[in-house]
Coordinates of C-alpha atoms in Angstrom, one line a residue:
Chain A
X1 CA -39.3 41.4 -37.8
X2 CA -39.1 43.7 -34.8
X3 CA -42.9 43.9 -34.5
X4 CA -45.4 42.2 -36.7
X5 CA -48.6 40.3 -37.0
X6 CA -49.0 36.8 -38.3
X7 CA -52.5 35.7 -39.3
X8 CA -53.1 32.1 -38.4
X9 CA -56.7 31.8 -39.3
X10 CA -59.1 34.3 -40.8
X11 CA -62.4 32.4 -41.2
X12 CA -65.6 32.8 -39.3
X13 CA -67.5 29.9 -37.6
X14 CA -66.2 27.1 -39.9
X15 CA -62.9 26.5 -41.6
X16 CA -62.8 26.7 -45.4
X17 CA -60.2 25.1 -47.7
X18 CA -58.5 28.5 -47.8
X19 CA -59.1 29.8 -44.3
X20 CA -58.7 28.4 -40.8
X21 CA -60.5 29.4 -37.7
X22 CA -59.5 32.5 -35.9
X23 CA -56.0 32.9 -34.6
X24 CA -53.5 35.8 -34.7
X25 CA -50.0 36.2 -33.4
X26 CA -48.5 39.5 -32.4
X27 CA -44.8 38.8 -32.7
X28 CA -42.3 41.1 -31.0
X29 CA -38.6 40.5 -30.5
X30 CA -39.0 36.8 -30.9
X31 CA -41.9 36.4 -28.5
X32 CA -45.5 36.1 -29.5
X33 CA -48.9 36.9 -28.0
X34 CA -51.7 34.8 -29.5
X35 CA -55.1 36.2 -29.9
X36 CA -57.8 33.5 -30.1
X37 CA -57.0 29.9 -31.0
X38 CA -59.7 28.2 -33.0
X39 CA -59.4 24.6 -33.9
X40 CA -56.4 24.1 -36.2
X41 CA -54.2 26.8 -34.5
X42 CA -51.4 24.3 -33.5
X43 CA -51.2 23.1 -37.1
X44 CA -51.2 26.7 -38.3
X45 CA -48.2 27.5 -36.1
X46 CA -46.3 24.7 -37.7
X47 CA -47.4 25.7 -41.2
X48 CA -46.3 29.3 -40.8
X49 CA -43.1 28.6 -38.8
X50 CA -43.9 30.0 -35.4
X51 CA -42.6 27.8 -32.6
X52 CA -45.2 27.3 -29.8
X53 CA -42.3 27.9 -27.4
X54 CA -42.3 31.5 -28.4
X55 CA -45.9 32.1 -27.3
X56 CA -45.8 34.0 -24.0
X57 CA -49.5 34.6 -23.7
X58 CA -52.8 33.4 -25.2
X59 CA -55.6 35.8 -25.1
X60 CA -59.1 34.6 -25.9
X61 CA -61.7 37.2 -26.8
X62 CA -64.8 35.1 -26.0
X63 CA -65.7 31.5 -25.4
X64 CA -67.2 30.5 -28.7
X65 CA -66.0 27.3 -30.1
X66 CA -64.5 28.7 -33.3
X67 CA -62.2 31.0 -31.2
X68 CA -61.5 28.5 -28.3
X69 CA -61.4 24.9 -29.4
X70 CA -57.8 25.1 -30.5
X71 CA -56.6 26.0 -27.0
X72 CA -56.4 22.5 -25.4
X73 CA -54.5 21.0 -28.4
X74 CA -52.2 24.0 -28.4
X75 CA -51.4 23.5 -24.8
X76 CA -50.5 19.9 -25.6
X77 CA -48.4 20.8 -28.6
X78 CA -46.4 23.2 -26.4
X79 CA -45.6 20.3 -24.1
X80 CA -44.6 18.1 -27.0
X81 CA -42.3 20.9 -28.2
X82 CA -40.6 20.8 -24.8
X83 CA -42.0 23.9 -23.2
X84 CA -41.0 24.6 -19.6
X85 CA -41.6 28.3 -19.3
X86 CA -44.7 30.1 -18.0
X87 CA -47.7 30.6 -20.3
X88 CA -50.2 33.3 -19.5
X89 CA -53.7 32.5 -20.6
X90 CA -56.4 35.1 -20.4
X91 CA -60.0 35.4 -21.4
X92 CA -63.5 36.0 -20.1
X93 CA -64.8 34.1 -17.0
X94 CA -65.4 30.5 -17.8
X95 CA -62.0 30.0 -19.4
X96 CA -60.5 28.5 -16.3
X97 CA -63.3 25.9 -15.9
X98 CA -63.0 25.0 -19.6
X99 CA -59.3 24.4 -19.3
X100 CA -59.7 22.4 -16.1
X101 CA -62.4 20.2 -17.6
X102 CA -60.2 19.5 -20.6
X103 CA -57.5 18.5 -18.2
X104 CA -59.9 16.3 -16.2
X105 CA -61.3 14.6 -19.3
X106 CA -57.9 13.8 -20.7
X107 CA -56.1 13.2 -17.4
X108 CA -53.4 15.6 -18.6
X109 CA -51.9 18.7 -17.1
X110 CA -49.3 20.8 -18.9
X111 CA -45.8 20.1 -17.6
X112 CA -45.2 23.9 -17.5
X113 CA -46.9 26.6 -15.4
X114 CA -50.0 28.1 -16.8
X115 CA -51.3 31.3 -15.2
X116 CA -55.0 31.8 -16.0
X117 CA -56.6 35.2 -15.8
X118 CA -60.3 35.7 -16.2
X119 CA -60.7 39.2 -17.3
X120 CA -63.7 41.5 -17.3
X121 CA -63.9 44.8 -19.3
X122 CA -61.7 47.5 -17.7
X123 CA -59.1 45.1 -16.4
X124 CA -55.5 45.4 -17.3
X125 CA -52.9 42.7 -17.4
X126 CA -49.1 43.3 -17.8
X127 CA -47.3 40.4 -19.4
X128 CA -43.8 39.3 -18.4
X129 CA -42.5 41.0 -21.6
X130 CA -44.0 44.3 -20.5
X131 CA -46.8 44.3 -23.0
X132 CA -49.9 45.9 -21.5
X133 CA -53.2 44.1 -22.2
X134 CA -56.3 46.3 -21.8
X135 CA -59.7 44.6 -21.9
X136 CA -62.6 46.5 -23.4
X137 CA -66.1 45.1 -23.9
X138 CA -67.1 43.8 -27.2
X139 CA -70.8 43.8 -28.3
X140 CA -71.4 40.1 -29.1
X141 CA -73.9 37.4 -28.3
X142 CA -71.8 36.2 -25.3
X143 CA -69.5 38.2 -23.1
X144 CA -66.5 39.2 -25.3
X145 CA -63.4 41.2 -24.9
X146 CA -61.7 43.6 -27.3
X147 CA -58.0 43.6 -26.6
X148 CA -55.9 46.7 -26.7
X149 CA -52.2 45.7 -26.6
X150 CA -49.7 48.4 -25.8
X151 CA -46.0 47.9 -26.6
X152 CA -43.7 47.9 -23.6
X153 CA -41.9 51.2 -22.9
X154 CA -39.0 51.7 -25.3
X155 CA -35.6 53.1 -24.5
X156 CA -36.0 56.8 -25.4
X157 CA -34.1 58.3 -28.4
X158 CA -31.2 60.7 -27.8
X159 CA -31.5 64.0 -29.6
X160 CA -27.9 64.2 -30.7
X161 CA -28.2 67.8 -31.8
X162 CA -29.5 68.8 -28.4
X163 CA -26.8 66.8 -26.7
X164 CA -24.1 68.4 -28.7
X165 CA -25.5 71.9 -28.0
X166 CA -25.6 71.1 -24.2
X167 CA -22.1 69.6 -24.2
X168 CA -23.3 66.1 -23.2
X169 CA -21.5 63.0 -24.6
X170 CA -20.2 59.5 -23.7
X171 CA -21.5 57.7 -20.7
X172 CA -23.6 60.7 -19.6
X173 CA -25.9 60.0 -22.6
X174 CA -26.7 56.6 -21.3
X175 CA -27.5 57.9 -17.8
X176 CA -29.9 60.5 -19.4
X177 CA -31.5 57.7 -21.4
X178 CA -32.1 55.8 -18.2
X179 CA -33.9 58.9 -16.8
X180 CA -31.1 60.3 -14.6
X181 CA -30.1 64.0 -14.6
X182 CA -26.3 64.6 -15.1
X183 CA -23.8 67.3 -14.6
X184 CA -21.5 68.1 -17.6
X185 CA -17.7 68.6 -17.4
X186 CA -18.3 72.4 -17.3
X187 CA -20.7 72.1 -14.4
X188 CA -24.0 72.4 -16.1
X189 CA -27.0 70.4 -14.9
X190 CA -28.8 68.6 -17.7
X191 CA -32.2 67.0 -17.2
X192 CA -33.2 63.9 -19.3
X193 CA -36.1 65.8 -20.9
X194 CA -33.6 68.3 -22.5
X195 CA -31.8 65.5 -24.5
X196 CA -33.9 62.3 -24.7
X197 CA -37.1 62.0 -26.6
X198 CA -39.7 59.3 -25.7
X199 CA -40.4 56.9 -28.5
X200 CA -44.0 56.2 -29.4
X201 CA -45.4 52.8 -28.5
X202 CA -47.2 50.6 -30.9
X203 CA -50.8 49.9 -30.1
X204 CA -52.5 46.8 -31.5
X205 CA -56.2 46.4 -31.1
X206 CA -58.1 43.2 -31.9
X207 CA -61.8 43.1 -31.7
X208 CA -62.6 39.4 -31.8
X209 CA -66.3 39.1 -32.7
X210 CA -68.3 42.3 -32.3
X211 CA -71.2 44.3 -33.7
X212 CA -70.5 48.0 -34.1
X213 CA -70.0 49.4 -30.6
X214 CA -68.8 52.6 -28.9
X215 CA -66.4 50.6 -26.7
X216 CA -64.6 49.3 -29.8
X217 CA -63.9 52.8 -31.0
X218 CA -62.7 53.7 -27.5
X219 CA -60.4 50.7 -27.4
X220 CA -59.1 51.5 -30.9
X221 CA -58.3 55.2 -30.2
X222 CA -55.1 56.0 -31.9
X223 CA -54.2 52.4 -32.6
X224 CA -51.3 51.6 -34.8
X225 CA -53.2 48.7 -36.2
X226 CA -56.9 47.8 -35.7
X227 CA -57.8 44.2 -36.5
X228 CA -61.6 44.1 -36.8
X229 CA -64.4 41.6 -37.3
X230 CA -65.7 42.0 -40.9
X231 CA -67.9 39.0 -41.2
X232 CA -70.2 40.3 -43.9
X233 CA -70.7 43.0 -46.6
X234 CA -73.2 45.7 -45.9
X235 CA -76.0 44.0 -47.8
X236 CA -76.0 41.5 -44.9
X237 CA -75.9 44.3 -42.2
X238 CA -79.0 43.3 -40.4
X239 CA -77.9 39.6 -40.2
X240 CA -74.4 40.7 -39.1
X241 CA -75.7 42.9 -36.3
X242 CA -78.2 40.3 -35.1
X243 CA -75.4 37.8 -34.8
X244 CA -73.1 40.2 -33.0
X245 CA -70.9 40.8 -36.0
X246 CA -69.8 43.7 -38.1
X247 CA -69.8 44.5 -41.8
X248 CA -66.6 45.6 -43.5
X249 CA -68.2 49.1 -43.6
X250 CA -68.8 49.0 -39.9
X251 CA -65.1 48.1 -39.4
X252 CA -64.0 51.0 -41.6
X253 CA -66.2 53.5 -39.7
X254 CA -64.8 52.3 -36.4
X255 CA -61.2 52.7 -37.7
X256 CA -62.0 56.2 -39.0
X257 CA -63.6 57.3 -35.7
X258 CA -60.8 55.9 -33.7
X259 CA -58.1 57.4 -35.9
X260 CA -56.4 54.1 -36.4
X261 CA -53.2 53.9 -38.5
X262 CA -54.1 50.7 -40.4
X263 CA -57.2 48.6 -40.5
X264 CA -57.0 44.8 -41.1
X265 CA -60.3 43.1 -41.9
X266 CA -60.7 39.5 -40.8
X267 CA -63.2 36.9 -39.7
X268 CA -64.8 36.4 -43.0
X269 CA -68.0 34.4 -43.5
X270 CA -67.4 31.3 -45.7
X271 CA -69.7 32.9 -48.3
X272 CA -66.8 35.1 -49.4
X273 CA -64.3 33.1 -51.4
X274 CA -62.8 36.4 -52.5
X275 CA -62.5 39.2 -49.9
X276 CA -62.6 41.8 -52.7
X277 CA -66.1 43.0 -52.0
X278 CA -65.4 43.4 -48.3
X279 CA -62.2 45.3 -49.0
X280 CA -63.8 47.6 -51.5
X281 CA -66.6 48.6 -49.3
X282 CA -64.2 49.3 -46.4
X283 CA -61.8 51.3 -48.6
X284 CA -64.5 53.7 -49.7
X285 CA -64.8 54.7 -46.0
X286 CA -61.2 54.2 -44.7
X287 CA -58.4 54.0 -47.2
X288 CA -55.6 52.4 -45.1
X289 CA -57.2 48.9 -45.1
X290 CA -56.1 45.4 -46.0
X291 CA -57.9 42.1 -45.9
X292 CA -56.3 39.3 -43.9
X293 CA -55.6 35.9 -45.3
X294 CA -54.1 32.9 -43.6
X295 CA -50.3 33.3 -43.4
X296 CA -50.4 37.0 -43.9
X297 CA -47.6 38.9 -42.1
X298 CA -47.9 42.6 -41.4
X299 CA -44.8 44.4 -40.3
X300 CA -45.8 47.1 -37.8
X301 CA -43.9 50.4 -37.9
X302 CA -44.7 53.6 -36.1
Chain B
X1 CA -68.2 2.8 -52.7
X2 CA -70.5 0.2 -51.1
X3 CA -68.2 -0.2 -48.1
X4 CA -65.0 1.6 -47.5
X5 CA -62.6 3.4 -45.2
X6 CA -61.5 7.0 -45.5
X7 CA -58.5 8.0 -43.4
X8 CA -59.0 11.6 -42.2
X9 CA -55.9 11.8 -40.0
X10 CA -53.0 9.4 -39.5
X11 CA -50.6 11.1 -37.1
X12 CA -49.9 10.5 -33.5
X13 CA -50.0 13.1 -30.7
X14 CA -49.2 16.1 -32.9
X15 CA -50.2 17.0 -36.5
X16 CA -47.4 17.2 -39.1
X17 CA -47.6 19.1 -42.4
X18 CA -48.5 15.8 -44.1
X19 CA -50.7 14.1 -41.4
X20 CA -53.5 15.3 -39.3
X21 CA -54.6 14.0 -35.9
X22 CA -56.5 10.7 -35.8
X23 CA -59.8 10.3 -37.6
X24 CA -61.2 7.5 -39.7
X25 CA -64.5 7.1 -41.5
X26 CA -66.2 3.8 -42.2
X27 CA -68.5 4.6 -45.1
X28 CA -71.3 2.3 -46.0
X29 CA -74.2 3.0 -48.3
X30 CA -73.8 6.7 -48.0
X31 CA -73.6 6.8 -44.2
X32 CA -70.4 7.1 -42.2
X33 CA -69.2 6.0 -38.8
X34 CA -66.4 8.2 -37.5
X35 CA -63.7 6.6 -35.4
X36 CA -62.0 9.2 -33.3
X37 CA -61.9 12.9 -34.1
X38 CA -58.7 14.7 -33.3
X39 CA -58.3 18.4 -33.8
X40 CA -58.8 19.2 -37.5
X41 CA -61.4 16.5 -38.3
X42 CA -64.0 19.0 -39.4
X43 CA -61.6 20.5 -41.8
X44 CA -60.5 17.0 -43.1
X45 CA -64.1 16.1 -43.8
X46 CA -64.4 19.1 -46.0
X47 CA -61.0 18.4 -47.6
X48 CA -61.9 14.8 -48.5
X49 CA -65.5 15.5 -49.4
X50 CA -67.4 13.7 -46.7
X51 CA -70.4 15.7 -45.6
X52 CA -70.8 15.9 -41.8
X53 CA -74.5 15.2 -42.4
X54 CA -73.6 11.6 -43.4
X55 CA -72.0 10.8 -40.1
X56 CA -74.5 8.7 -38.1
X57 CA -72.1 7.9 -35.3
X58 CA -68.9 9.1 -33.7
X59 CA -67.0 6.5 -31.7
X60 CA -64.1 7.8 -29.6
X61 CA -61.6 5.2 -28.5
X62 CA -60.2 7.0 -25.5
X63 CA -60.1 10.5 -24.0
X64 CA -56.7 11.7 -25.0
X65 CA -56.6 15.1 -26.7
X66 CA -55.3 14.0 -30.0
X67 CA -58.3 11.7 -30.5
X68 CA -60.9 13.9 -28.9
X69 CA -60.3 17.6 -29.3
X70 CA -61.9 17.7 -32.8
X71 CA -65.3 16.5 -31.4
X72 CA -66.7 19.8 -30.2
X73 CA -65.9 21.6 -33.4
X74 CA -67.3 18.7 -35.4
X75 CA -70.6 19.0 -33.6
X76 CA -70.7 22.7 -34.5
X77 CA -69.8 22.1 -38.1
X78 CA -72.7 19.6 -38.3
X79 CA -75.0 22.3 -37.1
X80 CA -73.7 24.8 -39.6
X81 CA -74.2 22.2 -42.3
X82 CA -77.9 22.1 -41.3
X83 CA -78.0 18.8 -39.5
X84 CA -81.3 17.8 -37.9
X85 CA -81.0 14.0 -37.6
X86 CA -79.8 12.0 -34.6
X87 CA -76.1 11.6 -33.9
X88 CA -74.9 8.7 -31.8
X89 CA -71.7 9.6 -29.9
X90 CA -69.9 6.9 -27.9
X91 CA -66.7 6.6 -26.0
X92 CA -65.3 5.7 -22.6
X93 CA -66.8 7.2 -19.4
X94 CA -66.0 10.9 -19.2
X95 CA -67.2 11.6 -22.7
X96 CA -70.5 12.9 -21.6
X97 CA -69.0 15.3 -19.1
X98 CA -66.5 16.5 -21.7
X99 CA -69.3 17.3 -24.2
X100 CA -71.5 18.9 -21.5
X101 CA -68.6 21.1 -20.3
X102 CA -67.9 22.3 -23.9
X103 CA -71.6 23.2 -24.2
X104 CA -71.5 25.1 -20.9
X105 CA -68.3 27.0 -21.8
X106 CA -69.6 28.0 -25.2
X107 CA -73.3 28.4 -24.2
X108 CA -74.1 26.2 -27.2
X109 CA -76.0 23.0 -27.7
X110 CA -76.4 21.2 -30.9
X111 CA -79.7 21.9 -32.6
X112 CA -80.1 18.1 -33.4
X113 CA -80.4 15.2 -31.0
X114 CA -77.1 13.7 -29.7
X115 CA -77.4 10.3 -28.0
X116 CA -74.3 9.8 -25.8
X117 CA -73.2 6.3 -24.8
X118 CA -70.4 5.7 -22.3
X119 CA -69.1 2.3 -23.1
X120 CA -67.0 -0.1 -21.1
X121 CA -65.4 -3.2 -22.5
X122 CA -67.8 -6.0 -23.3
X123 CA -70.7 -3.6 -24.2
X124 CA -72.4 -3.7 -27.5
X125 CA -74.2 -0.9 -29.3
X126 CA -76.3 -1.4 -32.4
X127 CA -76.5 1.7 -34.5
X128 CA -79.7 2.9 -36.4
X129 CA -78.1 1.6 -39.6
X130 CA -77.8 -1.9 -38.1
X131 CA -74.0 -1.8 -37.6
X132 CA -73.0 -3.6 -34.4
X133 CA -70.4 -1.9 -32.3
X134 CA -68.5 -4.1 -29.9
X135 CA -66.2 -2.6 -27.4
X136 CA -63.1 -4.5 -26.3
X137 CA -60.4 -3.2 -23.9
X138 CA -57.3 -1.6 -25.3
X139 CA -54.0 -1.6 -23.4
X140 CA -53.2 2.1 -23.1
X141 CA -52.3 4.6 -20.4
X142 CA -55.9 5.6 -19.9
X143 CA -59.1 3.5 -20.4
X144 CA -59.3 2.8 -24.1
X145 CA -61.6 0.9 -26.3
X146 CA -60.9 -1.2 -29.4
X147 CA -63.9 -1.1 -31.6
X148 CA -65.1 -4.2 -33.6
X149 CA -67.7 -3.1 -36.1
X150 CA -69.8 -5.7 -37.7
X151 CA -71.7 -5.0 -40.9
X152 CA -75.5 -5.2 -40.7
X153 CA -77.0 -8.5 -41.7
X154 CA -77.2 -8.7 -45.5
X155 CA -80.0 -10.2 -47.6
X156 CA -78.8 -13.8 -48.2
X157 CA -77.8 -15.0 -51.7
X158 CA -80.0 -17.4 -53.6
X159 CA -78.2 -20.5 -54.7
X160 CA -79.9 -20.6 -58.2
X161 CA -78.6 -24.1 -58.9
X162 CA -80.2 -25.5 -55.8
X163 CA -83.4 -23.6 -56.5
X164 CA -83.6 -25.0 -60.0
X165 CA -83.0 -28.5 -58.7
X166 CA -85.7 -28.1 -56.0
X167 CA -88.2 -26.5 -58.5
X168 CA -88.4 -23.2 -56.7
X169 CA -88.7 -20.0 -58.7
X170 CA -90.5 -16.6 -58.9
X171 CA -91.9 -15.1 -55.8
X172 CA -91.1 -18.2 -53.7
X173 CA -87.4 -17.2 -53.9
X174 CA -88.1 -13.9 -52.3
X175 CA -90.0 -15.6 -49.4
X176 CA -87.1 -18.0 -48.9
X177 CA -84.7 -15.1 -48.9
X178 CA -86.8 -13.5 -46.1
X179 CA -86.4 -16.7 -44.1
X180 CA -89.8 -18.3 -44.8
X181 CA -90.2 -22.0 -45.8
X182 CA -92.3 -22.4 -48.9
X183 CA -94.2 -25.2 -50.7
X184 CA -93.6 -25.7 -54.4
X185 CA -96.2 -26.3 -57.1
X186 CA -95.6 -30.0 -56.8
X187 CA -96.2 -30.0 -53.1
X188 CA -92.6 -30.1 -51.9
X189 CA -91.7 -28.3 -48.6
X190 CA -88.5 -26.3 -49.1
X191 CA -86.7 -24.7 -46.2
X192 CA -84.7 -21.5 -46.6
X193 CA -81.4 -23.1 -45.7
X194 CA -81.8 -25.5 -48.7
X195 CA -81.7 -22.6 -51.2
X196 CA -80.4 -19.4 -49.7
X197 CA -76.8 -18.9 -48.5
X198 CA -76.0 -16.3 -45.8
X199 CA -73.5 -13.6 -47.0
X200 CA -70.5 -13.0 -44.9
X201 CA -70.5 -9.7 -43.1
X202 CA -67.6 -7.3 -43.1
X203 CA -65.9 -6.8 -39.8
X204 CA -63.8 -3.6 -39.3
X205 CA -61.6 -3.4 -36.2
X206 CA -59.9 -0.2 -35.1
X207 CA -57.6 -0.3 -32.1
X208 CA -57.1 3.3 -31.3
X209 CA -54.0 3.6 -29.1
X210 CA -52.8 0.3 -27.7
X211 CA -49.8 -1.7 -26.6
X212 CA -49.8 -5.3 -27.7
X213 CA -52.7 -7.0 -25.9
X214 CA -54.6 -10.2 -26.0
X215 CA -57.9 -8.4 -26.1
X216 CA -56.9 -6.7 -29.4
X217 CA -56.3 -10.1 -31.0
X218 CA -59.6 -11.3 -29.6
X219 CA -61.4 -8.2 -31.0
X220 CA -59.7 -8.6 -34.4
X221 CA -60.5 -12.3 -34.8
X222 CA -61.4 -12.9 -38.4
X223 CA -61.6 -9.2 -39.2
X224 CA -62.0 -8.1 -42.8
X225 CA -59.8 -5.2 -42.0
X226 CA -57.7 -4.4 -38.9
X227 CA -56.6 -0.8 -38.4
X228 CA -53.9 -0.9 -35.8
X229 CA -51.7 1.5 -33.8
X230 CA -48.2 1.5 -35.4
X231 CA -46.7 4.4 -33.7
X232 CA -43.0 3.3 -33.9
X233 CA -40.7 0.8 -35.5
X234 CA -39.3 -2.1 -33.4
X235 CA -36.1 -0.3 -32.4
X236 CA -38.4 1.9 -30.3
X237 CA -40.3 -1.1 -28.9
X238 CA -39.6 -0.3 -25.2
X239 CA -40.7 3.3 -25.5
X240 CA -43.7 2.2 -27.5
X241 CA -44.9 -0.2 -24.9
X242 CA -44.2 2.2 -22.0
X243 CA -46.4 4.8 -23.7
X244 CA -49.2 2.3 -24.4
X245 CA -48.4 2.0 -28.1
X246 CA -47.4 -0.7 -30.6
X247 CA -44.7 -1.1 -33.1
X248 CA -45.5 -1.9 -36.7
X249 CA -44.2 -5.5 -35.9
X250 CA -46.6 -5.7 -33.0
X251 CA -49.5 -4.7 -35.3
X252 CA -48.4 -7.3 -37.8
X253 CA -48.2 -10.1 -35.2
X254 CA -51.7 -9.2 -33.9
X255 CA -53.1 -9.3 -37.5
X256 CA -51.5 -12.7 -38.0
X257 CA -52.7 -14.2 -34.7
X258 CA -56.2 -12.8 -35.4
X259 CA -56.3 -14.0 -39.0
X260 CA -57.2 -10.6 -40.3
X261 CA -57.8 -10.1 -44.0
X262 CA -56.0 -6.8 -44.3
X263 CA -53.9 -4.8 -41.9
X264 CA -53.8 -1.0 -42.1
X265 CA -51.0 0.7 -40.1
X266 CA -51.8 4.1 -38.7
X267 CA -51.0 6.6 -35.9
X268 CA -47.4 7.2 -36.9
X269 CA -45.1 9.2 -34.7
X270 CA -44.0 12.5 -36.3
X271 CA -40.5 11.1 -36.4
X272 CA -41.4 9.1 -39.5
X273 CA -41.8 11.3 -42.5
X274 CA -41.8 8.2 -44.7
X275 CA -43.8 5.2 -43.4
X276 CA -41.5 2.9 -45.5
X277 CA -39.6 1.4 -42.5
X278 CA -42.9 0.8 -40.6
X279 CA -44.4 -0.9 -43.6
X280 CA -41.4 -3.1 -44.3
X281 CA -41.1 -4.4 -40.8
X282 CA -44.8 -5.3 -40.7
X283 CA -44.7 -6.9 -44.2
X284 CA -42.0 -9.4 -43.1
X285 CA -44.5 -10.7 -40.5
X286 CA -47.9 -10.1 -42.2
X287 CA -47.9 -9.6 -46.0
X288 CA -51.3 -8.1 -46.5
X289 CA -50.5 -4.7 -45.0
X290 CA -50.7 -1.1 -46.1
X291 CA -49.7 2.1 -44.4
X292 CA -52.4 4.7 -44.0
X293 CA -52.0 8.3 -45.2
X294 CA -54.4 11.2 -44.9
X295 CA -57.1 11.0 -47.6
X296 CA -56.4 7.3 -48.3
X297 CA -59.6 5.4 -49.3
X298 CA -59.7 1.6 -48.9
X299 CA -62.5 -0.3 -50.6
X300 CA -63.6 -3.2 -48.4
X301 CA -64.7 -6.3 -50.3
X302 CA -65.3 -9.7 -48.7

């Protein structure tokens, strides 16, 4: 798929027989950005056929064990798979020390470069692939980040009708696409904006763990896909918010306020064997919603 | 089962679709001693129906990721399961710092007492259940321990024939079993050793990762069951030894020299989908051998 999501783990706090701990891959043109890596992520990559060599970046939302404890093993499995290329690892402050201490305990360092970024809300990271990672604050019990991922700029589309009308064809079109003005055979100056049309860029927003929060809506503004904490149903609202989590209804309200294209619910408490109740309560508020499950692939189209 | 083994993970270095990372439970009278906890151990406990509340001790052989990275998540799943009782955690020096750093990163401490013991070869730990844990040196690339676990002393058996001959019966038998001399109705002094017979104690030896090594044979002397690193077949002997591992033939030779009752091969390289070749090469040297697989239960009888 050109751009898609692969859910590696969709459980909260503890794994269940059906759901692993949090992990999500954003796959684009053969490369992947991993969002969180709970224990079991390296095994989930194998199970769902995503090579660890394809992971260009690993973004951790917050340093809770269920989102973090798969990271050291994932780094090792990347080495076992023969990785030599750069890995970008980002997360809240404390990530670097956690990785260093795992290296000290095991006397093992990755045989490939790892670039660690400790991010605070408001910071932006541009990955080697051109994906833009924007960090927003989550509302959780420890410092957490909501990630807004913006697709790299795409080659603009040529408006063939406009081109024909203006008498532009052949190599001139390529130069217009690259942003250069051209002069046609009959001496007319044509500017790029007369012929080429920018393509919209996909925006993927992943909340990690969060209670309902203005900054989540801000992060999710106009998102193509919003993947949101939906740990509980609304009858558990008080408990959810106390623990820094959202209900499915909270997630749906955030998607509605942000004008998201699609909402994916995830991070389900082990009390829900069937995500039906979560999905139904969200759908009453925001109709374009699906419930994640381990191994689910979502093709993203604008 | 009165005494048994449950294999939670039998792979080396990386998990495969069929095998998880190292983990082994010695289950005795409803309590369990865990030997190593690679990533995925908490999920394996659920899969194979062993409650984390039954684990009295967690013994780590060495601080390599594939044997260690399941520990922090396991501690959390014990808390989620409502644990309040003491957990004994033991391993080579460095284990305490690793656990402390995981606690610092995640801002989380177990809500139950954890007693951490950093062991060096030669040290002995007696668990609350009475199991004796003896630490021997492994021959690996980092400091590693071979654990020799000795069953708690068992109530001795009464030799009913001898008792009848000496005229001992009723409550006197109980006193003899408790180690007290008694005087019979006809005035005869009977010492415990005349009537009660000590029961043999099971000895379970687990090597963790090791190359062939005199101290492993010493640790395994007379073991009821020896669970031994068998990462490769003999055609890979040089690579095995260089990496601090054993071939299946090495494991069989150690079992033979030690006079072990049963040999269980484990820690298989991902290159072996079928452990048949490993088993066959060991069986030629030591016939009482089985190959572990995830979920395998071995009932231990003396």
